[in-house]
Short mmCIF file of C-alpha atoms and ligand atoms in Angstrom, two decimals:
data_model
loop_
_atom_site.label_atom_id
_atom_site.label_comp_id
_atom_site.label_asym_id
_atom_site.label_seq_id
_atom_site.Cartn_x
_atom_site.Cartn_y
_atom_site.Cartn_z
CA MET A 1 -2.31 129.23 136.72
CA THR A 2 -2.27 129.78 133.01
CA SER A 3 -0.94 127.36 130.42
CA GLU A 4 1.80 124.73 130.68
CA ARG A 5 3.96 126.81 128.36
CA LEU A 6 4.06 129.47 131.02
CA LYS A 7 7.40 131.23 131.43
CA ALA A 8 8.78 129.86 128.18
CA SER A 9 10.81 133.06 127.81
CA LEU A 10 12.37 135.17 130.55
CA ASP A 11 10.01 138.04 129.71
CA GLU A 12 7.11 135.88 130.87
CA PHE A 13 8.37 135.88 134.45
CA ALA A 14 6.43 138.54 136.36
CA ILE A 15 9.68 140.01 137.67
CA PHE A 16 10.56 140.92 134.06
CA GLY A 17 7.11 142.29 133.23
CA GLY A 18 5.09 139.08 132.61
CA THR A 19 1.73 138.27 134.18
CA PRO A 20 1.95 136.88 137.73
CA ALA A 21 1.26 133.14 137.91
CA PHE A 22 -1.31 133.70 140.65
CA ALA A 23 -3.92 136.45 140.74
CA GLU A 24 -4.00 136.43 144.57
CA GLN A 25 -1.07 136.31 146.97
CA LEU A 26 -0.23 132.89 148.42
CA HIS A 27 1.14 133.19 151.94
CA VAL A 28 3.44 130.88 153.89
CA GLY A 29 0.57 129.95 156.18
CA ARG A 30 -3.00 130.82 157.01
CA PRO A 31 -4.41 130.26 160.49
CA ASN A 32 -6.14 126.92 160.95
CA ILE A 33 -9.57 127.13 162.50
CA GLY A 34 -11.40 124.05 163.69
CA ASP A 35 -15.15 123.51 163.94
CA ARG A 36 -16.70 126.98 164.05
CA ASP A 37 -19.96 125.89 165.70
CA ARG A 38 -18.08 124.07 168.44
CA LEU A 39 -15.92 127.18 169.00
CA LEU A 40 -18.91 129.52 169.11
CA GLY A 41 -20.62 127.11 171.53
CA LEU A 42 -17.64 127.40 173.86
CA PHE A 43 -17.61 131.19 173.49
CA ASN A 44 -21.26 131.24 174.52
CA GLN A 45 -20.43 129.05 177.51
CA ILE A 46 -17.71 131.53 178.53
CA LEU A 47 -20.11 134.45 178.24
CA ASP A 48 -22.87 132.59 180.10
CA THR A 49 -20.66 131.50 182.98
CA LYS A 50 -18.66 134.76 182.98
CA ARG A 51 -15.46 132.84 183.61
CA LEU A 52 -13.16 134.76 181.28
CA SER A 53 -9.74 134.01 182.74
CA ASN A 54 -7.80 133.05 185.90
CA MET A 55 -7.35 129.31 185.47
CA GLY A 56 -10.92 128.74 184.33
CA PRO A 57 -12.41 125.35 183.43
CA LEU A 58 -11.46 125.52 179.74
CA GLU A 59 -7.84 126.39 180.48
CA ARG A 60 -7.63 123.46 182.89
CA GLU A 61 -9.29 121.09 180.44
CA PHE A 62 -6.94 122.25 177.69
CA GLU A 63 -3.91 121.61 179.92
CA GLN A 64 -5.14 118.14 180.77
CA ARG A 65 -5.82 117.21 177.14
CA VAL A 66 -2.41 118.43 175.99
CA ALA A 67 -0.62 116.60 178.81
CA GLU A 68 -2.44 113.37 177.88
CA MET A 69 -1.70 113.78 174.21
CA LEU A 70 2.02 114.36 174.86
CA GLY A 71 2.33 111.74 177.59
CA VAL A 72 3.79 114.28 180.02
CA LYS A 73 2.86 114.79 183.67
CA HIS A 74 2.31 118.54 183.57
CA CYS A 75 1.16 121.03 180.98
CA ILE A 76 0.93 124.63 182.14
CA ALA A 77 -0.91 126.83 179.64
CA ILE A 78 0.61 130.30 179.21
CA CYS A 79 -0.47 133.44 177.33
CA ASN A 80 2.28 132.99 174.71
CA ALA A 81 5.52 131.08 174.20
CA THR A 82 7.78 134.07 174.85
CA VAL A 83 6.39 134.51 178.37
CA ALA A 84 6.44 130.71 178.76
CA LEU A 85 10.17 130.72 177.92
CA GLU A 86 10.79 133.59 180.34
CA ILE A 87 8.96 131.81 183.14
CA ALA A 88 10.62 128.44 182.47
CA ILE A 89 14.07 130.08 182.37
CA ARG A 90 13.44 131.81 185.70
CA ALA A 91 11.86 128.78 187.32
CA LEU A 92 14.87 126.67 186.31
CA GLY A 93 17.12 129.19 188.04
CA LEU A 94 19.20 129.96 184.98
CA THR A 95 21.74 132.77 185.40
CA GLY A 96 25.07 133.84 183.87
CA GLU A 97 25.38 132.32 180.41
CA VAL A 98 23.03 130.02 178.55
CA ILE A 99 23.86 128.33 175.25
CA VAL A 100 21.32 128.84 172.44
CA PRO A 101 21.29 128.62 168.67
CA SER A 102 21.38 131.91 166.78
CA PHE A 103 19.36 130.32 163.98
CA THR A 104 15.99 130.66 165.69
CA PHE A 105 13.24 133.19 166.22
CA ILE A 106 14.49 136.14 168.22
CA ALA A 107 12.21 135.32 171.20
CA THR A 108 14.49 132.41 172.18
CA ALA A 109 17.39 134.81 172.79
CA HIS A 110 15.30 137.70 174.11
CA ALA A 111 13.70 135.51 176.80
CA LEU A 112 17.20 135.11 178.29
CA GLN A 113 18.47 138.66 177.79
CA TRP A 114 15.20 140.03 179.25
CA GLN A 115 16.42 138.56 182.55
CA GLN A 116 20.03 139.70 182.17
CA ILE A 117 21.20 136.24 181.16
CA VAL A 118 23.77 136.20 178.36
CA PRO A 119 22.63 134.14 175.36
CA VAL A 120 25.78 132.46 174.09
CA PHE A 121 25.13 131.76 170.44
CA CYS A 122 26.17 128.36 169.25
CA ASP A 123 26.52 126.95 165.75
CA ILE A 124 24.12 124.47 164.22
CA ASP A 125 24.43 121.22 162.31
CA PRO A 126 23.75 122.11 158.65
CA GLU A 127 21.88 118.83 158.17
CA THR A 128 19.46 119.20 161.08
CA HIS A 129 19.43 123.05 161.38
CA CYS A 130 19.45 122.44 165.17
CA LEU A 131 22.17 122.91 167.80
CA ASP A 132 25.32 120.95 167.05
CA PRO A 133 26.15 119.09 170.29
CA ARG A 134 29.92 119.28 169.60
CA SER A 135 29.71 123.06 169.24
CA VAL A 136 27.63 123.24 172.42
CA GLU A 137 30.36 121.50 174.35
CA ARG A 138 32.95 123.98 173.08
CA MET A 139 30.87 126.96 174.26
CA ILE A 140 30.58 125.80 177.90
CA THR A 141 32.38 128.05 180.41
CA PRO A 142 32.31 128.20 184.23
CA ARG A 143 29.46 130.74 183.91
CA THR A 144 27.22 128.43 181.84
CA THR A 145 24.09 127.31 183.68
CA GLY A 146 21.98 125.86 180.91
CA ILE A 147 21.30 124.94 177.30
CA VAL A 148 18.20 125.96 175.34
CA GLY A 149 17.77 123.74 172.29
CA VAL A 150 15.24 124.62 169.59
CA HIS A 151 13.38 121.86 167.72
CA LEU A 152 13.48 123.88 164.55
CA TRP A 153 10.79 123.32 161.93
CA GLY A 154 9.36 120.57 164.19
CA ARG A 155 12.43 118.36 163.75
CA ALA A 156 13.80 117.33 167.12
CA CYS A 157 17.25 118.40 168.30
CA GLU A 158 19.80 115.68 169.02
CA ILE A 159 18.10 115.24 172.37
CA ASP A 160 20.15 112.28 173.64
CA ALA A 161 23.49 113.98 172.96
CA LEU A 162 22.33 117.27 174.52
CA THR A 163 20.95 115.45 177.57
CA GLU A 164 24.26 113.65 178.04
CA ILE A 165 26.22 116.92 177.81
CA ALA A 166 23.85 118.72 180.20
CA ASP A 167 24.06 115.87 182.73
CA ARG A 168 27.84 115.64 182.54
CA HIS A 169 28.28 119.39 183.11
CA GLY A 170 25.45 119.80 185.62
CA LEU A 171 23.50 122.12 183.30
CA LYS A 172 19.75 122.62 182.96
CA LEU A 173 18.26 121.65 179.62
CA LEU A 174 15.26 123.49 178.23
CA PHE A 175 13.75 122.98 174.79
CA ASP A 176 12.04 125.67 172.75
CA ALA A 177 9.48 123.43 171.07
CA ALA A 178 7.53 126.34 169.55
CA HIS A 179 7.53 124.55 166.18
CA ALA A 180 7.19 121.01 167.46
CA PHE A 181 3.67 120.49 168.78
CA ALA A 182 2.46 116.99 167.79
CA CYS A 183 5.98 115.88 166.78
CA SER A 184 7.95 112.95 168.16
CA TYR A 185 11.55 111.99 168.86
CA GLU A 186 12.37 108.30 168.63
CA GLY A 187 8.70 107.46 169.00
CA ARG A 188 8.08 109.60 172.10
CA MET A 189 6.12 112.82 171.85
CA ILE A 190 8.10 116.02 172.25
CA GLY A 191 7.03 117.66 175.51
CA GLY A 192 8.66 115.36 178.06
CA PHE A 193 12.34 115.88 177.24
CA GLY A 194 14.96 117.89 179.14
CA ASP A 195 13.89 119.71 182.30
CA ALA A 196 10.99 121.33 180.43
CA GLU A 197 9.77 122.16 176.94
CA VAL A 198 7.93 125.22 175.66
CA PHE A 199 5.30 125.29 172.90
CA SER A 200 3.84 128.17 170.93
CA PHE A 201 0.20 128.28 169.91
CA HIS A 202 0.48 131.60 168.12
CA ALA A 203 -1.90 132.29 165.22
CA THR A 204 0.90 131.62 162.73
CA LYS A 205 1.46 128.10 164.02
CA PHE A 206 -0.47 125.18 162.47
CA PHE A 207 -2.22 124.72 165.82
CA ASN A 208 -3.24 127.96 167.47
CA THR A 209 -5.06 129.44 170.44
CA PHE A 210 -5.01 132.96 168.85
CA GLU A 211 -2.07 133.79 171.14
CA GLY A 212 -0.84 131.09 173.48
CA GLY A 213 1.82 128.74 174.66
CA ALA A 214 2.59 126.11 177.26
CA VAL A 215 5.36 124.70 179.39
CA THR A 216 5.41 120.92 179.74
CA THR A 217 7.49 118.99 182.24
CA ASN A 218 7.64 115.76 184.21
CA ASP A 219 9.14 117.58 187.20
CA ASP A 220 6.46 118.10 189.91
CA LYS A 221 8.34 120.83 191.78
CA LEU A 222 9.17 122.76 188.65
CA ALA A 223 5.54 122.55 187.51
CA GLU A 224 4.36 123.93 190.84
CA LYS A 225 6.82 126.81 190.63
CA ILE A 226 5.76 127.65 187.07
CA ARG A 227 2.09 127.62 188.10
CA LEU A 228 2.88 130.11 190.86
CA MET A 229 5.00 132.26 188.57
CA LYS A 230 2.35 132.53 185.88
CA ASN A 231 -0.08 133.95 188.45
CA PHE A 232 2.02 136.68 190.13
CA GLY A 233 3.29 134.19 192.73
CA PHE A 234 -0.12 133.82 194.37
CA ALA A 235 -0.43 130.64 196.45
CA GLY A 236 -3.88 131.67 197.75
CA TYR A 237 -5.90 134.79 198.45
CA ASP A 238 -3.58 137.54 199.72
CA GLN A 239 -0.70 135.09 199.84
CA VAL A 240 2.17 135.79 197.49
CA ILE A 241 5.08 133.44 198.08
CA TYR A 242 7.14 133.99 194.98
CA ILE A 243 8.10 136.53 192.34
CA GLY A 244 5.70 136.11 189.46
CA THR A 245 4.23 137.64 186.37
CA ASN A 246 0.97 137.37 184.44
CA GLY A 247 1.27 134.38 182.14
CA LYS A 248 -2.31 133.11 182.31
CA MET A 249 -4.14 131.86 179.25
CA SER A 250 -7.58 133.37 178.73
CA GLU A 251 -10.65 131.19 178.40
CA VAL A 252 -11.24 132.21 174.77
CA SER A 253 -7.74 131.04 173.91
CA ALA A 254 -8.33 127.77 175.73
CA ALA A 255 -11.63 127.37 173.84
CA MET A 256 -9.76 127.81 170.57
CA GLY A 257 -7.17 125.29 171.77
CA LEU A 258 -9.79 122.68 172.66
CA THR A 259 -11.53 123.17 169.31
CA SER A 260 -8.23 123.01 167.42
CA LEU A 261 -7.25 119.79 169.22
CA GLU A 262 -10.32 118.11 167.74
CA SER A 263 -9.15 118.99 164.22
CA LEU A 264 -5.45 118.44 164.80
CA ASP A 265 -5.27 115.25 162.72
CA ASP A 266 -6.89 117.04 159.77
CA PHE A 267 -4.46 119.98 160.04
CA VAL A 268 -1.50 117.58 160.04
CA ALA A 269 -2.90 115.45 157.20
CA ASN A 270 -3.28 118.57 155.06
CA ASN A 271 0.30 119.68 155.76
CA HIS A 272 1.62 116.18 155.13
CA ARG A 273 -0.14 115.99 151.76
CA ASN A 274 1.37 119.34 150.78
CA TYR A 275 4.83 118.23 151.90
CA ARG A 276 4.62 115.03 149.85
CA GLN A 277 3.59 116.98 146.78
CA TYR A 278 6.39 119.53 147.23
CA SER A 279 8.84 116.61 147.63
CA SER A 280 8.01 115.35 144.16
CA GLU A 281 7.65 118.81 142.56
CA LEU A 282 11.08 119.90 143.81
CA ALA A 283 12.98 116.61 143.52
CA GLU A 284 16.54 116.67 142.23
CA LEU A 285 16.86 120.30 141.23
CA PRO A 286 20.48 121.51 141.15
CA GLY A 287 21.29 123.76 144.10
CA LEU A 288 17.89 123.34 145.70
CA ARG A 289 17.33 121.16 148.76
CA LEU A 290 13.93 120.58 150.32
CA LEU A 291 14.25 119.82 154.01
CA THR A 292 12.92 116.35 154.72
CA PHE A 293 11.09 114.92 157.71
CA LYS A 294 11.50 111.40 159.06
CA GLU A 295 8.41 109.45 158.02
CA HIS A 296 8.70 107.09 161.01
CA GLU A 297 8.33 110.00 163.45
CA LYS A 298 5.19 112.01 164.12
CA CYS A 299 5.47 115.43 162.57
CA ASN A 300 3.24 118.43 161.95
CA TYR A 301 4.87 119.27 158.57
CA GLN A 302 4.00 122.91 159.13
CA TYR A 303 7.04 124.33 157.34
CA ILE A 304 8.16 123.73 153.78
CA VAL A 305 11.81 124.67 154.00
CA VAL A 306 14.09 125.02 151.03
CA GLU A 307 17.82 125.75 150.88
CA VAL A 308 19.20 127.50 147.82
CA ASP A 309 22.89 127.09 147.03
CA GLN A 310 23.68 129.82 144.51
CA THR A 311 26.93 128.17 143.43
CA LYS A 312 24.91 125.28 142.00
CA ALA A 313 21.54 126.89 141.23
CA GLY A 314 22.98 129.95 139.52
CA ILE A 315 20.30 132.05 141.19
CA GLY A 316 20.57 133.26 144.79
CA ARG A 317 18.03 132.77 147.58
CA ASP A 318 17.07 136.46 147.70
CA GLU A 319 16.73 136.56 143.92
CA LEU A 320 14.45 133.54 144.01
CA VAL A 321 12.35 135.08 146.81
CA ARG A 322 11.98 138.26 144.78
CA LEU A 323 11.08 136.32 141.64
CA LEU A 324 8.46 134.29 143.55
CA HIS A 325 6.98 137.40 145.17
CA ALA A 326 6.48 138.90 141.72
CA GLU A 327 4.44 135.77 140.87
CA ASN A 328 2.38 136.35 144.06
CA ILE A 329 4.06 133.41 145.81
CA ILE A 330 5.00 135.00 149.12
CA ALA A 331 7.99 132.83 150.03
CA ARG A 332 9.83 134.00 153.13
CA ARG A 333 13.37 134.06 154.41
CA TYR A 334 13.38 132.67 157.92
CA PHE A 335 15.60 133.57 160.83
CA TYR A 336 17.60 135.90 158.62
CA PRO A 337 20.18 137.23 159.46
CA GLY A 338 20.42 135.17 162.68
CA CYS A 339 19.85 136.46 166.23
CA HIS A 340 23.52 137.40 166.65
CA ARG A 341 23.16 139.98 163.88
CA MET A 342 20.12 141.60 165.51
CA GLU A 343 20.08 144.10 168.36
CA PRO A 344 21.11 144.18 171.12
CA TYR A 345 23.35 141.18 170.38
CA ARG A 346 24.91 142.64 167.25
CA THR A 347 26.30 145.58 169.25
CA SER A 348 27.11 143.63 172.43
CA TYR A 349 28.84 140.72 170.68
CA PRO A 350 30.07 142.03 167.32
CA ASP A 351 32.39 139.04 166.85
CA ALA A 352 29.80 136.34 167.62
CA GLY A 353 29.61 135.43 163.92
CA GLN A 354 33.17 134.08 163.99
CA ALA A 355 31.94 131.07 165.95
CA LEU A 356 28.87 130.67 163.71
CA PRO A 357 30.04 129.96 160.15
CA LEU A 358 27.35 127.36 159.46
CA THR A 359 24.59 129.55 160.90
CA GLU A 360 25.70 132.45 158.70
CA GLN A 361 25.80 130.24 155.62
CA LEU A 362 22.36 128.79 156.31
CA ALA A 363 20.79 132.18 157.02
CA GLU A 364 21.74 133.16 153.43
CA ARG A 365 20.14 130.04 151.95
CA VAL A 366 16.83 129.28 153.63
CA LEU A 367 13.39 130.15 152.40
CA THR A 368 9.97 128.78 153.26
CA LEU A 369 7.12 128.17 150.84
CA PRO A 370 3.33 128.47 151.20
CA THR A 371 1.58 125.53 152.82
CA GLY A 372 -1.34 124.81 155.18
CA THR A 373 -4.83 125.48 153.94
CA ALA A 374 -3.59 128.48 151.92
CA VAL A 375 -2.64 126.10 149.12
CA GLY A 376 -3.92 122.95 147.47
CA GLU A 377 -2.74 120.61 144.75
CA THR A 378 -3.16 123.13 141.92
CA GLU A 379 -1.27 125.89 143.70
CA ILE A 380 1.60 123.61 144.73
CA SER A 381 2.00 122.26 141.22
CA GLY A 382 2.03 125.90 139.98
CA ILE A 383 4.65 126.87 142.56
CA GLY A 384 6.71 123.78 141.67
CA ARG A 385 6.58 124.63 137.98
CA ILE A 386 7.74 128.22 138.53
CA ILE A 387 10.61 127.09 140.75
CA ARG A 388 11.70 124.42 138.27
CA LYS A 389 11.68 126.97 135.45
CA ALA A 390 13.57 129.50 137.58
CA ILE A 391 16.24 126.96 138.53
CA ALA A 392 16.55 125.69 134.94
CA ARG A 393 17.38 129.25 133.87
CA GLY A 394 19.04 130.30 137.12
CA PRO A 395 22.26 131.81 135.68
CA GLU A 396 20.37 133.74 132.97
CA ILE A 397 17.88 135.11 135.47
CA HIS A 398 20.70 136.11 137.80
CA GLU A 399 22.55 137.92 134.99
CA ARG A 400 19.45 139.79 133.91
CA LEU A 401 18.59 140.79 137.48
CA VAL A 402 22.13 142.12 137.88
CA ALA A 403 21.95 143.95 134.53
CA GLU A 404 18.60 145.49 135.46
CA HIS A 405 19.75 146.27 139.02
CA VAL A 406 16.91 144.31 140.57
CA ASN A 407 19.15 141.98 142.54
CA LEU A 408 19.62 144.46 145.39
CA PRO A 409 19.30 143.00 148.90
CA LEU A 410 15.70 142.38 149.95
CA THR A 411 14.33 145.10 152.14
CA ALA A 412 12.45 144.44 155.39
CA LYS A 413 9.15 144.89 153.57
CA GLU A 414 9.93 142.29 150.95
CA TYR A 415 10.41 139.14 153.00
C1 PLP B 501 11.31 129.15 167.77
C2 PLP B 501 10.32 130.08 168.39
N1 PLP B 501 10.41 130.36 169.70
C3 PLP B 501 9.55 131.19 170.32
C4 PLP B 501 8.53 131.80 169.63
C5 PLP B 501 7.62 132.75 170.34
O1 PLP B 501 6.32 132.31 170.31
P1 PLP B 501 5.10 133.28 170.71
O2 PLP B 501 4.78 134.07 169.49
O3 PLP B 501 3.98 132.34 171.08
O4 PLP B 501 5.53 134.13 171.85
C6 PLP B 501 8.38 131.54 168.27
C7 PLP B 501 7.29 132.20 167.53
O5 PLP B 501 7.13 132.16 166.37
C8 PLP B 501 9.30 130.67 167.62
O6 PLP B 501 9.21 130.42 166.31
#
């Protein structure tokens, strides 16, 4: 960052020709890597023993450690969360219609549609960004067989309310916990709620196994079925007793997982520090709301989520994203424009948006900011300063962007 007087005039914003605040791009996240020597030691062990995959010792140890950490009976490691969702959905016997939020990553919906199950998109609570239980209840039809809640940003769904609805209607309840590893709900670790929960350990998550995921459950029978399904349905040599797929986690991924587990507290502490700093940098700005996390719950703080309300900030979310990109702050829209406006759902259910007013509003407002090890105190104070200056002059910036025709919708390459 340059001087405190930075961006004293509009011309000093990089979007209007000024010098970018950062020489290098700051990204939303950078993969966390634990102790390199420990990881390389495990890689050597894999090469020495030549156990590369097929429920090897590291995969089993990883499953056991995760189950212990989450206080859940079973953890089944899978090659990624999308396949984990597909397997869990099939193992639970879901068919017909399943209620899901549209404000989620597309994999949540695709995992259903992939198996000819209709994802019925349901509106969210604008406070929590998660499924609104009252809307869920309204979407239930005789064809509904289940609910897939998403613990978005690592903040738990209204689990008790969803469990009560699922029980009352005889529906299965699955949670997409891709964002919620190491998070809790009312003091209990996420992983043991509903019929099953699914985690993602993709490289973009704060805890990664390169690619990877897991299904966790307290249901012995379901766990057994999922174990069969992730290995083609093999119950023994030459004995296939079930339809299955290949959902196994490789040993190198498990090695990464075991190494990452040892550094998990450090990863979380780093994210938490960043979150606390952002909270003070972005406090009480008109039209800007930083999503908060409950301090009494465990949380991974892996997303810094901001909502921009143009009617109060003067500047729109897309305009702010573009302005930040020009400064080399690669803020990102998330879950825009909502699953229901992506294919094949957009064509199949063109009117789905009518039942999703809050999802559509939120999809126009949300952006995420750089965190993780990509940024430290200096960067966050620089980002905070730019955002404060942009909000302070929001209407002027908006007018100039309009006048200079640079407020066009963001293209796919820009977010
Ligand atoms: C909410 C949600 N569900 C599912 C997935 C899919 O995870 P994976 O990339 O491990 O398949 C993601 C990935 O980002 C996600 O954010």
